[in-house]
Tab-separated table of C-alpha atoms in Angstrom:
chain	number	residue	atom	x	y	z
A	1	LYS	CA	-11.027	68.634	189.414
A	2	GLN	CA	-11.696	71.617	187.182
A	3	GLU	CA	-13.173	70.856	183.764
A	4	VAL	CA	-13.805	73.462	181.074
A	5	THR	CA	-16.237	72.903	178.231
A	6	GLN	CA	-16.840	75.067	175.181
A	7	ILE	CA	-19.954	75.050	173.066
A	8	PRO	CA	-20.300	74.952	170.117
A	9	ALA	CA	-17.221	73.091	168.891
A	10	ALA	CA	-17.511	74.823	165.520
A	11	LEU	CA	-19.507	77.705	164.148
A	12	SER	CA	-19.953	79.181	160.668
A	13	VAL	CA	-21.659	82.563	160.296
A	14	PRO	CA	-22.062	85.186	157.569
A	15	GLU	CA	-20.098	88.396	157.845
A	16	GLY	CA	-21.756	91.057	159.988
A	17	GLU	CA	-23.536	88.688	162.333
A	18	ASN	CA	-23.314	89.079	166.107
A	19	LEU	CA	-22.394	85.850	167.864
A	20	VAL	CA	-21.905	84.315	171.289
A	21	LEU	CA	-19.388	81.679	172.287
A	22	ASN	CA	-19.988	79.741	175.483
A	23	CYS	CA	-17.619	78.433	178.120
A	24	SER	CA	-18.587	76.489	181.239
A	25	PHE	CA	-16.440	75.365	184.171
A	26	THR	CA	-17.177	72.931	186.974
A	27	ASP	CA	-15.321	74.548	189.891
A	28	SER	CA	-16.436	78.091	190.692
A	29	ALA	CA	-13.320	78.744	192.814
A	30	ILE	CA	-11.400	80.371	189.996
A	31	TYR	CA	-8.906	83.233	190.160
A	32	ASN	CA	-9.648	84.471	186.682
A	33	LEU	CA	-10.982	83.447	183.310
A	34	GLN	CA	-9.253	84.343	180.096
A	35	TRP	CA	-10.318	84.229	176.464
A	36	PHE	CA	-7.769	83.595	173.724
A	37	ARG	CA	-7.674	83.453	169.971
A	38	GLN	CA	-5.527	80.926	168.095
A	39	ASP	CA	-4.823	80.980	164.386
A	40	PRO	CA	-3.863	77.648	162.733
A	41	GLY	CA	-0.426	76.444	163.797
A	42	LYS	CA	0.200	79.563	165.872
A	43	GLY	CA	0.447	80.495	169.513
A	44	LEU	CA	-2.367	82.041	171.525
A	45	THR	CA	-3.341	85.717	171.536
A	46	SER	CA	-4.944	87.022	174.708
A	47	LEU	CA	-8.288	88.731	174.084
A	48	LEU	CA	-9.816	89.425	177.486
A	49	LEU	CA	-9.081	88.581	181.121
A	50	ILE	CA	-11.804	88.654	183.764
A	51	GLN	CA	-10.686	88.531	187.380
A	52	SER	CA	-12.871	86.539	189.772
A	53	SER	CA	-14.236	89.755	191.325
A	54	GLN	CA	-15.350	91.143	187.952
A	55	ARG	CA	-18.476	90.444	185.908
A	56	GLU	CA	-17.373	91.488	182.441
A	57	GLN	CA	-14.659	93.000	180.285
A	58	THR	CA	-14.865	94.766	176.938
A	59	SER	CA	-12.369	95.402	174.182
A	60	GLY	CA	-13.554	96.861	170.891
A	61	ARG	CA	-16.107	94.513	169.358
A	62	LEU	CA	-15.522	91.889	172.056
A	63	ASN	CA	-17.334	91.548	175.355
A	64	ALA	CA	-16.761	88.751	177.838
A	65	SER	CA	-18.930	88.037	180.859
A	66	LEU	CA	-18.347	85.869	183.899
A	67	ASP	CA	-20.925	84.260	186.173
A	68	LYS	CA	-19.068	82.254	188.800
A	69	SER	CA	-22.218	81.017	190.533
A	70	SER	CA	-23.428	79.263	187.402
A	71	GLY	CA	-19.949	78.338	186.178
A	72	ARG	CA	-20.319	80.155	182.876
A	73	SER	CA	-18.567	82.700	180.714
A	74	THR	CA	-19.588	84.038	177.330
A	75	LEU	CA	-17.649	85.828	174.631
A	76	TYR	CA	-19.769	88.143	172.512
A	77	ILE	CA	-18.417	89.221	169.129
A	78	ALA	CA	-20.236	92.083	167.440
A	79	ALA	CA	-20.404	92.615	163.697
A	80	SER	CA	-18.218	89.618	162.842
A	81	GLN	CA	-15.621	89.916	160.076
A	82	PRO	CA	-13.752	87.303	157.993
A	83	GLY	CA	-10.592	88.243	159.939
A	84	ASP	CA	-12.284	86.953	163.088
A	85	SER	CA	-12.024	83.400	161.733
A	86	ALA	CA	-9.926	81.432	164.218
A	87	THR	CA	-10.235	79.075	167.168
A	88	TYR	CA	-11.379	80.748	170.378
A	89	LEU	CA	-10.285	79.216	173.667
A	90	CYS	CA	-11.337	79.963	177.213
A	91	ALA	CA	-9.144	79.129	180.189
A	92	ALA	CA	-9.895	79.090	183.912
A	93	SER	CA	-7.096	79.664	186.414
A	94	THR	CA	-7.688	77.809	189.651
A	95	GLY	CA	-6.097	77.130	193.013
A	96	GLY	CA	-2.536	75.914	192.780
A	97	PHE	CA	-2.055	78.294	189.877
A	98	LYS	CA	-3.207	75.756	187.316
A	99	THR	CA	-4.824	76.945	184.119
A	100	ILE	CA	-7.372	74.652	182.508
A	101	PHE	CA	-8.365	75.209	178.883
A	102	GLY	CA	-11.439	74.197	176.982
A	103	ALA	CA	-11.092	72.450	173.634
A	104	GLY	CA	-12.058	75.631	171.785
A	105	THR	CA	-14.668	76.836	169.322
A	106	ARG	CA	-13.607	76.970	165.671
A	107	LEU	CA	-15.189	80.036	164.111
A	108	PHE	CA	-15.511	80.648	160.379
A	109	VAL	CA	-16.909	83.966	159.192
A	110	LYS	CA	-18.010	83.904	155.559
A	111	ALA	CA	-17.506	87.000	153.421
B	1	GLU	CA	3.912	90.395	169.217
B	2	THR	CA	3.863	89.392	172.876
B	3	GLY	CA	7.570	89.598	173.594
B	4	VAL	CA	7.616	85.907	174.532
B	5	THR	CA	9.993	83.895	172.388
B	6	GLN	CA	10.498	80.148	172.089
B	7	SER	CA	13.204	78.047	170.509
B	8	PRO	CA	13.483	76.023	168.444
B	9	THR	CA	10.469	76.530	166.184
B	10	HIS	CA	10.386	72.925	165.025
B	11	LEU	CA	12.103	69.813	166.264
B	12	ILE	CA	12.167	66.169	165.193
B	13	LYS	CA	13.304	63.474	167.628
B	14	THR	CA	13.076	59.715	167.870
B	15	ARG	CA	11.526	57.626	170.633
B	16	GLY	CA	13.644	57.386	173.764
B	17	GLN	CA	15.587	60.583	173.121
B	18	GLN	CA	15.612	63.647	175.348
B	19	VAL	CA	14.651	67.180	174.362
B	20	THR	CA	15.049	70.671	175.807
B	21	LEU	CA	12.768	73.514	174.807
B	22	ARG	CA	13.447	77.133	175.703
B	23	CYS	CA	11.329	80.144	176.492
B	24	SER	CA	12.198	83.777	177.109
B	25	SER	CA	9.538	85.596	179.057
B	26	GLN	CA	8.235	89.097	178.524
B	27	SER	CA	10.077	91.881	180.313
B	28	GLY	CA	8.755	92.438	183.823
B	29	HIS	CA	7.137	89.011	184.100
B	30	ASN	CA	8.111	86.623	186.901
B	31	THR	CA	6.024	83.552	186.075
B	32	VAL	CA	6.281	81.028	183.248
B	33	SER	CA	3.802	78.279	182.459
B	34	TRP	CA	4.233	75.435	179.980
B	35	TYR	CA	1.488	73.739	177.996
B	36	GLN	CA	1.209	70.804	175.606
B	37	GLN	CA	-1.265	71.137	172.763
B	38	ALA	CA	-2.127	68.092	170.674
B	39	LEU	CA	-3.692	68.616	167.269
B	40	GLY	CA	-7.316	69.730	167.522
B	41	GLN	CA	-7.278	70.044	171.309
B	42	GLY	CA	-6.925	72.810	173.844
B	43	PRO	CA	-3.590	73.312	175.600
B	44	GLN	CA	-2.932	71.016	178.574
B	45	PHE	CA	-1.204	72.569	181.582
B	46	ILE	CA	2.169	70.956	182.315
B	47	PHE	CA	3.542	73.140	185.115
B	48	GLN	CA	4.242	76.667	186.229
B	49	TYR	CA	7.419	78.263	187.548
B	50	TYR	CA	7.467	81.263	189.840
B	51	ARG	CA	10.704	82.748	191.118
B	52	GLU	CA	12.671	79.714	189.962
B	53	GLU	CA	10.482	77.134	191.729
B	54	GLU	CA	7.841	74.789	190.351
B	55	ASN	CA	4.517	76.063	191.557
B	56	GLY	CA	1.630	74.017	190.243
B	57	ARG	CA	1.715	70.908	188.059
B	58	GLY	CA	-0.752	69.200	185.755
B	59	ASN	CA	-1.149	65.473	185.087
B	60	PHE	CA	2.213	64.889	183.443
B	61	PRO	CA	4.776	62.247	184.465
B	62	PRO	CA	8.100	63.152	186.118
B	63	ARG	CA	9.955	62.768	182.807
B	64	PHE	CA	8.566	66.236	182.091
B	65	SER	CA	10.713	68.638	184.091
B	66	GLY	CA	11.666	72.264	183.947
B	67	LEU	CA	13.806	75.090	185.129
B	68	GLN	CA	13.393	78.811	185.564
B	69	PHE	CA	16.465	81.023	185.606
B	70	PRO	CA	17.140	84.266	187.530
B	71	ASN	CA	16.230	86.279	184.435
B	72	TYR	CA	12.877	84.391	184.446
B	73	SER	CA	13.562	82.540	181.194
B	74	SER	CA	12.676	78.869	181.329
B	75	GLU	CA	13.392	75.416	179.942
B	76	LEU	CA	11.151	72.403	179.488
B	77	ASN	CA	12.935	69.056	179.456
B	78	VAL	CA	11.323	65.829	178.338
B	79	ASN	CA	13.152	62.528	178.830
B	80	ALA	CA	12.481	59.153	177.214
B	81	LEU	CA	10.347	60.630	174.446
B	82	GLU	CA	7.227	58.742	173.397
B	83	LEU	CA	5.249	59.020	170.170
B	84	ASP	CA	2.377	60.678	172.069
B	85	ASP	CA	4.686	63.514	173.072
B	86	SER	CA	4.362	64.858	169.530
B	87	ALA	CA	2.582	68.189	169.976
B	88	LEU	CA	2.882	71.962	169.989
B	89	TYR	CA	4.567	73.094	173.208
B	90	LEU	CA	3.598	76.547	174.352
B	91	CYS	CA	5.028	78.706	177.061
B	92	ALA	CA	3.275	81.667	178.600
B	93	SER	CA	4.667	84.396	180.802
B	94	SER	CA	2.756	86.501	183.275
B	95	LYS	CA	3.251	88.695	186.306
B	96	ARG	CA	2.188	87.392	189.686
B	97	ASP	CA	1.696	89.913	192.415
B	98	ARG	CA	0.342	89.222	195.913
B	99	GLY	CA	-1.369	85.971	195.008
B	100	THR	CA	-3.045	87.110	191.793
B	101	THR	CA	-1.839	86.400	188.307
B	102	ASP	CA	-2.289	88.796	185.435
B	103	THR	CA	-2.840	88.054	181.769
B	104	GLN	CA	-0.797	85.203	180.318
B	105	TYR	CA	1.111	86.053	177.149
B	106	PHE	CA	1.984	83.144	174.913
B	107	GLY	CA	4.950	82.475	172.710
B	108	PRO	CA	4.582	81.069	169.173
B	109	GLY	CA	5.295	77.526	170.323
B	110	THR	CA	7.686	74.716	169.467
B	111	ARG	CA	6.355	71.960	167.224
B	112	LEU	CA	7.842	68.645	168.425
B	113	THR	CA	7.566	65.535	166.291
B	114	VAL	CA	8.601	62.198	167.754
B	115	LEU	CA	9.244	59.403	165.246
């Protein structure tokens, strides 16, 4: 049974800091891993998708890596801004086309 | 804007009632997944529909059922509502092609409150 864990649960950083969010999964047989952002009371916004054959993806200030052998993915955010404040969720898609989410990391960037 | 819409936005029901939630997928997408998100938690996978058939199901009882229509829109039906069914219900559409699934795009969700 696939389990996804995100560390830390919450994070508060000053504006401009570079930061790393961690995601671990127990079953390495994943099809892809996706990172999302969720603002309070809203739906999810897709940030990056890494297919199982890929090692990383980049979009602007965001970089996500995937290491299937160790069951880990990281989301790197460069030069954080107050607008980055949100909950960040990772999700692993596995056999049977199930998608398992972590509980998320709540990020607060102080101006 | 993802192009995925959900209705209604909010809904209040009482225990034992039935509810139907609707989702219109993004143009060109053939797969719809439904999730339940309780307050402060990550979304929990309910099931996925591909070409009008259920294709993958999470740990939800049979009173959670769904449909996908020829235009790839979808419904989530929940019978015999319980208090614990109160949550944000999210649908996500994606394009599946030759066994791989592309990025999931989420709708804004339906907030269901069961009293």
